[in-house]
Amino acid sequence: MAKQIASELMVERLIDWGVDTVFGLPGDGINGIMEGFRRHQDRIRFFLVHHEEAAAFMATGYAKATGKLGVCVATSGPGGLHLINGLYDAKLDHAPVLAITGMQATSQLGTGFQQEVHLDRILMDLCVYNQMFHAPASIPALVDIAVRSALSKRGVAHLTFPVDMQEADPAKSGFEGGLDTSRTPATAPVYHAPHVVPRDEDLQQAARVLNEATKPVILAGIGARGATNELLAAAELLGAPIIKSLSGKMVAPDDHPLVMGGLGLLGTKPSEEAMDDSDAVFMVGTNFPYTRWLPEDRPAVQIELDPVRLGNRLPLAAGLVGDAKETLEKLIPLLERKEDRSFLEGAQKGKRSWDESMEALANPDRDPIQPQYLMHLISDLADDDAILNSDSGTIATWAARHFEIRGTREFYLSGNLATMAPGLPYTIAHQVAYPGRQCIAFVGDGGFAMLMAEFHSAAWHLLPIKVVVCNNGLLGQILWEQMALGYPEFSVRFPTHMDFAPWAESCGGLGIRVEKVGDLEPAVRELLAHDGPALLDVVVNADEPPMPPKVTYDQAKKFGESFLKGTPRRATIASTIARDKIDQLRA
């Protein structure tokens, strides 16, 4: 083998950190980096993708699911720019990701050379750590700091590597001079997570607020992951309905009597009513951004690991900085059991009524196929340890309300960025991380079409992912938002429904297309049983609206205005809504 090149210092340091997979796409700005990965391919896997955006989503999805560092690689200039959407997803959802990019040769920087894009400047808003390598001697130290920064600050670190240095002799450090007051940095690939628990006086104050409340509710987010038992124990003592953020859907089972569902436009009516009727709000591991659904006129308690986010959404009567699980363990002995369960029982009655209403909307006798019925079938037939990934849009509504968290199931989507297209890359990353689990992408035709080439990536990597395309031939979320503003729909419907099944077959996977409701259940069973990558393309009712949990007068008025202004297919939309109401009344 040829003498060592500088890029190997970086690759070897990643291996020292336990990184076993990097997602990316080669390019002439990272040929030296690719050679470093080639030389060490027995210890680290380069996962080739079709698009750098997908690589960033994969790194983000990997980090979200495992809690470990996700790593993506892109070339200089355009390749690095393609990473941005996926990296912003990591930033806004606090996932530890390291992005590695190429940079033009140091001798050319500042001359306007081809593809000279200063990615270290462009990504400044993204990063918790952002550096360019300037000398081979510093490579291990910068990798160490980048990894520790991403893990400790739960964000994106970025390292950019000039192309001439990638292949340089690592023994040569470039120019030396000055006062000679430093030496080559010596660091270690070691990270120890901080142990964060609240102060005793803060715990006592939080307990006082919650014990004095007669109608407390718990709003739990993804920060409560791993604290399910403690969350349920606290809710049982307080007689508190548990409401979940969408990102936190997996933190408590949906069929538990204390769980009311989600909050917000994609949430449930019993959750909204419980929040409205409460006299105290207990936020656990969530920075829930939709303040319209958070009452400011009652005491609030919050558990939050990051002190910067404490009190970010509501004025607090008590704030607890700490890990959700350990904080709840310390708080629970201070809580008094509430004997009056009337508030909880009222919420539970509302939840039973809501469940019946949702069951009615998942009607197997409707034609065209209801998207609710499609999600309901997947929920019924998927494994109890399945990982479901959803895209943004109406697809998220059906997943939020009809995919049941039970067993060790997990659920992911782009939470705060709410971008289209991560569902498929997330699923690929999760299948890489958990080869033995059922990994499902539940995506819309709009989002899937953006990065559909990655199904081919899954096929050639022999990943048995399952993709369900909810195909309505339109950008549904935007359509309904336009109507909710009182506008007629505009430029949101595609002239024809794309047929994705032949694409899946051409990639070497199983492709199934369903247009009739009677064919759907056998198709879902075939999809989930297939030993390999498989795609189910389902033509669903394009006129089914993702209704909010409670329709206000203003919303109904605006909806009516859009009809009067001439929105297309208004008669079909009206008949669909009427049929929904009839089915719900029959339930």
XYZ file of C-alpha atoms in Angstrom, residues 137-482:
346
model
C -1.146 17.636 12.196
C -4.372 19.140 13.536
C -6.771 16.683 11.851
C -7.248 14.282 14.801
C -7.787 17.139 17.238
C -10.364 18.863 15.042
C -12.240 15.598 14.497
C -12.310 15.042 18.266
C -13.666 18.524 18.967
C -16.226 18.234 16.161
C -17.574 14.926 17.457
C -17.706 16.080 21.068
C -19.451 19.295 19.994
C -22.104 17.438 18.001
C -22.775 14.994 20.846
C -22.740 17.496 23.704
C -24.682 20.271 21.976
C -26.975 17.928 20.053
C -26.360 19.615 16.739
C -24.397 19.714 13.506
C -20.610 19.838 13.333
C -18.940 20.523 9.993
C -15.387 19.873 8.823
C -14.252 20.922 5.375
C -11.108 19.469 3.837
C -9.079 21.216 1.066
C -8.549 18.819 -1.796
C -4.763 19.250 -1.941
C -4.394 18.434 1.743
C -6.466 15.246 1.499
C -3.662 13.458 -0.325
C -0.792 15.227 1.430
C 1.905 13.588 3.484
C 0.524 13.722 7.039
C 4.032 14.155 8.425
C 4.262 17.586 6.806
C 2.509 20.303 8.767
C 3.053 23.231 6.415
C 4.630 26.498 7.464
C 5.819 26.920 11.042
C 6.934 30.124 12.698
C 5.880 32.781 15.166
C 6.915 32.593 18.794
C 6.838 28.779 18.877
C 4.488 28.770 21.880
C 2.400 25.784 20.817
C 2.791 22.156 19.908
C 0.823 19.755 17.758
C -2.602 19.319 19.401
C -2.916 16.088 21.365
C -6.533 15.093 22.089
C -8.493 11.906 22.763
C -11.555 10.345 21.078
C -13.508 10.296 24.337
C -16.857 11.801 25.292
C -18.623 11.570 28.643
C -22.185 12.816 28.703
C -22.966 15.160 31.595
C -25.158 13.938 34.435
C -27.826 16.629 34.731
C -30.437 16.588 37.496
C -32.352 19.483 39.064
C -31.597 21.074 42.408
C -33.612 19.829 45.378
C -35.283 23.214 45.901
C -36.466 23.217 42.266
C -37.931 19.737 42.690
C -39.748 20.829 45.844
C -41.218 23.859 44.057
C -42.360 21.749 41.089
C -44.003 19.248 43.429
C -45.853 22.056 45.248
C -47.277 23.413 41.999
C -48.390 20.011 40.754
C -49.786 18.879 44.107
C -51.884 22.041 44.400
C -53.409 21.581 40.958
C -56.752 19.796 40.661
C -56.723 19.358 36.869
C -53.124 19.007 35.691
C -52.153 17.804 32.214
C -48.822 16.441 31.014
C -47.429 17.487 27.633
C -44.637 15.077 26.716
C -42.165 15.349 23.853
C -39.289 13.402 22.354
C -37.117 14.436 25.291
C -39.154 11.972 27.373
C -37.963 9.062 25.241
C -36.698 6.352 27.557
C -38.811 7.668 30.444
C -42.104 5.961 29.559
C -42.528 4.133 32.870
C -41.741 7.233 34.908
C -44.048 9.364 32.750
C -46.949 6.960 33.272
C -46.227 6.718 37.007
C -46.275 10.510 37.422
C -49.486 10.782 35.392
C -51.161 8.092 37.485
C -50.318 9.889 40.723
C -51.490 13.249 39.414
C -54.564 11.935 37.624
C -53.166 13.811 34.633
C -54.034 13.075 31.002
C -50.888 12.636 28.901
C -50.774 14.678 25.715
C -47.937 14.084 23.251
C -46.164 16.297 20.757
C -45.963 14.738 17.302
C -42.204 14.205 17.581
C -42.854 12.599 20.968
C -45.505 10.199 19.709
C -43.408 7.170 20.670
C -42.895 8.148 24.339
C -46.120 6.523 25.576
C -48.409 3.810 24.156
C -51.478 5.124 22.366
C -53.785 2.521 23.879
C -52.894 3.397 27.482
C -55.860 4.857 29.412
C -53.787 7.874 30.477
C -52.827 8.830 26.916
C -55.038 11.262 24.980
C -53.008 11.629 21.767
C -51.368 14.605 20.127
C -51.869 18.362 20.329
C -52.274 20.891 17.536
C -53.659 20.728 14.015
C -52.627 17.071 13.758
C -53.731 16.281 17.301
C -56.876 14.937 18.919
C -59.984 16.584 20.301
C -59.631 15.086 23.818
C -56.072 16.430 24.025
C -57.167 19.913 23.040
C -60.083 19.847 25.468
C -57.925 18.527 28.313
C -55.396 21.309 27.734
C -58.164 23.927 27.617
C -59.811 22.670 30.834
C -56.603 22.126 32.825
C -55.440 24.259 35.732
C -51.737 23.360 35.433
C -49.462 22.265 32.583
C -46.532 19.894 33.138
C -44.196 19.886 30.127
C -41.767 16.964 29.975
C -39.018 16.941 27.361
C -40.710 19.202 24.853
C -40.129 22.615 23.345
C -43.605 22.536 21.747
C -43.609 25.491 19.330
C -47.337 25.936 18.662
C -48.137 28.319 21.488
C -51.700 28.786 20.268
C -52.491 25.499 22.033
C -50.622 26.376 25.249
C -52.581 28.362 27.877
C -50.585 31.179 29.500
C -53.018 31.893 32.337
C -52.210 28.916 34.575
C -49.148 27.535 36.364
C -46.642 25.591 34.282
C -43.838 23.215 35.223
C -41.207 22.133 32.703
C -38.504 19.472 32.594
C -35.889 20.430 30.009
C -32.331 19.218 29.512
C -31.169 22.455 27.871
C -31.509 25.445 30.236
C -31.710 27.763 27.213
C -35.062 26.206 26.260
C -36.492 26.290 29.765
C -39.481 28.640 29.821
C -39.178 29.219 26.079
C -42.909 28.673 25.405
C -44.697 29.471 28.668
C -44.029 31.478 31.833
C -43.046 28.898 34.451
C -44.054 28.414 38.057
C -41.233 25.862 38.334
C -38.401 24.860 36.015
C -36.376 21.651 36.213
C -33.131 21.370 34.277
C -32.336 17.714 33.803
C -32.770 14.442 31.996
C -36.473 13.497 31.870
C -36.096 9.985 33.276
C -33.833 10.863 36.182
C -35.747 14.041 36.978
C -39.056 12.187 37.105
C -37.477 9.537 39.334
C -36.564 12.262 41.819
C -39.880 14.098 41.469
C -42.279 11.150 41.788
C -41.663 10.529 45.538
C -42.672 14.155 46.156
C -45.990 13.909 44.319
C -49.274 13.244 46.143
C -51.861 10.942 44.628
C -55.032 12.755 43.640
C -58.119 10.882 44.758
C -60.480 12.994 42.675
C -60.174 11.461 39.194
C -63.096 13.289 37.605
C -60.934 15.434 35.335
C -59.050 12.401 34.064
C -62.237 10.391 33.662
C -63.815 13.182 31.610
C -60.797 13.205 29.310
C -60.919 9.419 29.014
C -64.582 9.578 28.006
C -63.663 12.104 25.303
C -60.840 9.844 24.136
C -63.173 6.874 23.708
C -65.514 8.993 21.607
C -62.590 10.269 19.534
C -61.294 6.747 18.910
C -64.719 5.698 17.643
C -64.766 8.720 15.342
C -61.319 7.913 13.943
C -62.297 4.275 13.475
C -65.282 5.417 11.425
C -63.054 7.457 9.117
C -60.878 4.387 8.469
C -63.842 2.826 6.689
C -62.901 -0.257 4.618
C -66.052 0.087 2.503
C -65.243 3.521 1.041
C -64.115 3.896 -2.543
C -61.810 5.707 -3.390
C -59.576 4.297 -0.687
C -59.486 6.400 2.458
C -55.921 7.333 3.500
C -57.015 6.682 7.098
C -57.882 3.087 6.193
C -54.479 2.600 4.583
C -52.672 3.799 7.711
C -55.040 1.805 9.923
C -54.172 -1.407 8.046
C -50.443 -0.769 8.308
C -50.811 -0.123 12.029
C -52.761 -3.333 12.530
C -50.428 -5.553 10.507
C -46.965 -4.128 11.224
C -44.672 -5.680 13.831
C -44.790 -4.506 17.421
C -41.190 -3.299 17.084
C -41.708 -1.572 13.731
C -40.137 1.811 13.037
C -42.418 4.089 11.012
C -41.111 7.191 9.263
C -43.470 9.794 7.875
C -42.983 12.737 5.556
C -44.448 16.168 6.184
C -47.890 17.066 4.880
C -51.268 15.360 5.095
C -49.356 12.100 5.341
C -48.275 13.142 8.832
C -51.913 13.626 9.878
C -52.849 10.071 8.957
C -49.754 8.700 10.715
C -50.293 10.837 13.817
C -53.879 9.688 14.286
C -53.934 6.140 12.922
C -50.501 4.589 13.613
C -50.691 3.099 17.080
C -47.645 3.120 19.321
C -47.494 -0.240 21.058
C -44.726 -2.606 22.095
C -41.388 -1.062 21.183
C -42.585 0.754 18.091
C -40.906 4.013 17.121
C -42.043 6.947 15.011
C -39.993 9.658 13.325
C -40.503 12.625 11.045
C -38.963 16.018 10.424
C -40.309 17.748 13.503
C -39.336 21.412 13.560
C -38.148 21.852 9.987
C -41.172 19.877 8.705
C -39.471 19.372 5.365
C -40.673 17.086 2.615
C -38.783 13.943 1.579
C -36.970 12.581 4.701
C -39.271 9.556 5.133
C -37.438 7.286 2.686
C -33.856 8.251 3.716
C -34.766 7.924 7.408
C -36.091 4.426 6.755
C -32.912 3.413 4.952
C -30.775 4.716 7.833
C -32.891 2.914 10.409
C -32.617 -0.343 8.478
C -28.832 0.109 8.488
C -28.876 0.726 12.243
C -31.368 -2.054 13.054
C -31.089 -4.813 10.429
C -33.563 -7.113 12.219
C -36.422 -4.619 12.598
C -39.263 -3.788 10.262
C -38.575 -0.291 8.905
C -41.452 1.388 7.065
C -41.674 4.660 5.133
C -45.203 6.106 5.002
C -44.884 8.869 2.431
C -46.878 10.958 0.011
C -46.384 10.957 -3.725
C -45.008 14.518 -3.595
C -42.340 13.808 -0.998
C -41.416 10.392 -2.394
C -40.921 11.773 -5.906
C -38.279 14.192 -4.610
C -35.831 11.481 -3.510
C -37.298 8.314 -5.036
C -33.886 7.344 -6.449
C -32.932 6.266 -2.931
C -35.225 3.248 -3.265
C -32.615 2.049 -5.734
C -29.964 2.697 -3.061
C -31.898 0.466 -0.652
C -32.203 -2.257 -3.293
C -28.519 -2.439 -4.204
C -27.564 -2.348 -0.520
C -29.990 -5.269 0.006
C -32.014 -3.454 2.661
C -35.514 -4.921 3.170
C -37.232 -1.569 3.699
C -40.977 -1.217 3.173
C -42.313 1.902 1.430
C -45.983 2.857 1.328
C -46.857 5.710 -1.017
C -50.135 7.426 -0.183
C -50.760 8.592 -3.732
C -53.354 11.337 -4.093
C -51.815 13.148 -7.053
C -51.525 16.455 -5.242
C -49.688 18.526 -2.650
C -52.442 17.940 -0.133
C -51.286 19.988 2.821
C -50.895 23.097 0.689
C -54.309 22.571 -0.914
C -56.081 22.467 2.443
C -54.043 25.376 3.790
C -55.052 27.485 0.801
